[in-house]
């Protein structure tokens, strides 16, 4: 009896440790149209006011709403300059980086993490005199040097330096051959996975999702990875030839079935999936939500984020 009680206590302590590794605060949740609510998620250690911003479509408005909801403390200026320590940019589309560009004059020195092709887009198309000015430390002159580029090489872990996190980048396909990317975030021995825009391998004629699942499956099996942030942009009614490198509820389930082949079904039960990048056209967000909840054969736990509201991870 004592041994059983001890085992239960050990399990509870293990689960408690899992729950204390990440805080996630959405600064923006949608995949277009609402320019004050575009993809951006702060990830931090629990009770630690330092964050990485995973994509940066909307920054200032999201900070303001998070302060109003008491998800963040301090002034908007303090959060932007002092609490956000760096940015991971998944790809070069405006709804994932407009907030970074627009807020750069008011920002402090910090790091940008991205795969090489995304850094090239920032250098060649955004941080240039014709569109803004170069606030980064490479590219077109004049170089202001506020942001330091850090290239993420496929599958190689990189320290973030100003936080306790380590990042590993993985390429995704977003209308093949255009590249998006995912970031595997490590804090101590636990992980969180954030995906930028991505299509399903079958539609993209790609193996990028399969490669990602292959790399993260062992972490899910060992209960070190418990949370995925992944896009579902369109409802199931969207024709497959008009997906433009995005997922529907059915396609997400299709991809999760492939992940299940690498982990086993039991290991996916209660996996937390934060659904990002829903297109806000009409009633799409609610339709996507209902379609995911109705067809959930793997019994994952879906979370539908709200701008500024802290996500309580399991």
Tab-separated table of C-alpha atoms in Angstrom, residues 14 18 190-191 213-228 258-269 271:
chain	number	residue	atom	x	y	z
A	14	UNK	CA	5.990	14.555	-12.307
A	18	UNK	CA	5.302	19.332	-16.498
A	190	UNK	CA	10.424	19.677	-21.419
A	191	UNK	CA	9.304	20.937	-24.798
A	213	UNK	CA	6.616	13.992	-36.511
A	214	UNK	CA	9.587	11.635	-36.689
A	215	UNK	CA	11.676	14.038	-34.618
A	216	UNK	CA	9.100	14.863	-31.936
A	217	UNK	CA	7.437	11.439	-31.533
A	218	UNK	CA	10.017	10.184	-28.973
A	219	UNK	CA	9.470	13.321	-26.868
A	220	UNK	CA	5.717	12.759	-26.867
A	221	UNK	CA	6.210	9.130	-25.871
A	222	UNK	CA	8.409	10.195	-22.954
A	223	UNK	CA	5.842	12.857	-21.921
A	224	UNK	CA	8.414	15.587	-22.427
A	225	UNK	CA	6.343	17.242	-25.165
A	226	UNK	CA	2.758	17.863	-24.138
A	227	UNK	CA	1.680	20.920	-26.136
A	228	UNK	CA	1.539	21.695	-29.858
A	258	UNK	CA	0.439	9.810	-39.117
A	259	UNK	CA	1.940	11.014	-35.848
A	260	UNK	CA	0.013	8.258	-34.059
A	261	UNK	CA	1.774	5.682	-36.239
A	262	UNK	CA	5.053	6.855	-34.694
A	263	UNK	CA	3.883	7.187	-31.086
A	264	UNK	CA	0.926	4.860	-30.585
A	265	UNK	CA	-2.615	6.089	-29.910
A	266	UNK	CA	-2.335	6.084	-26.117
A	267	UNK	CA	0.570	8.539	-26.181
A	268	UNK	CA	-1.555	11.105	-28.043
A	269	UNK	CA	-4.491	10.976	-25.652
A	271	UNK	CA	-2.018	15.879	-25.900
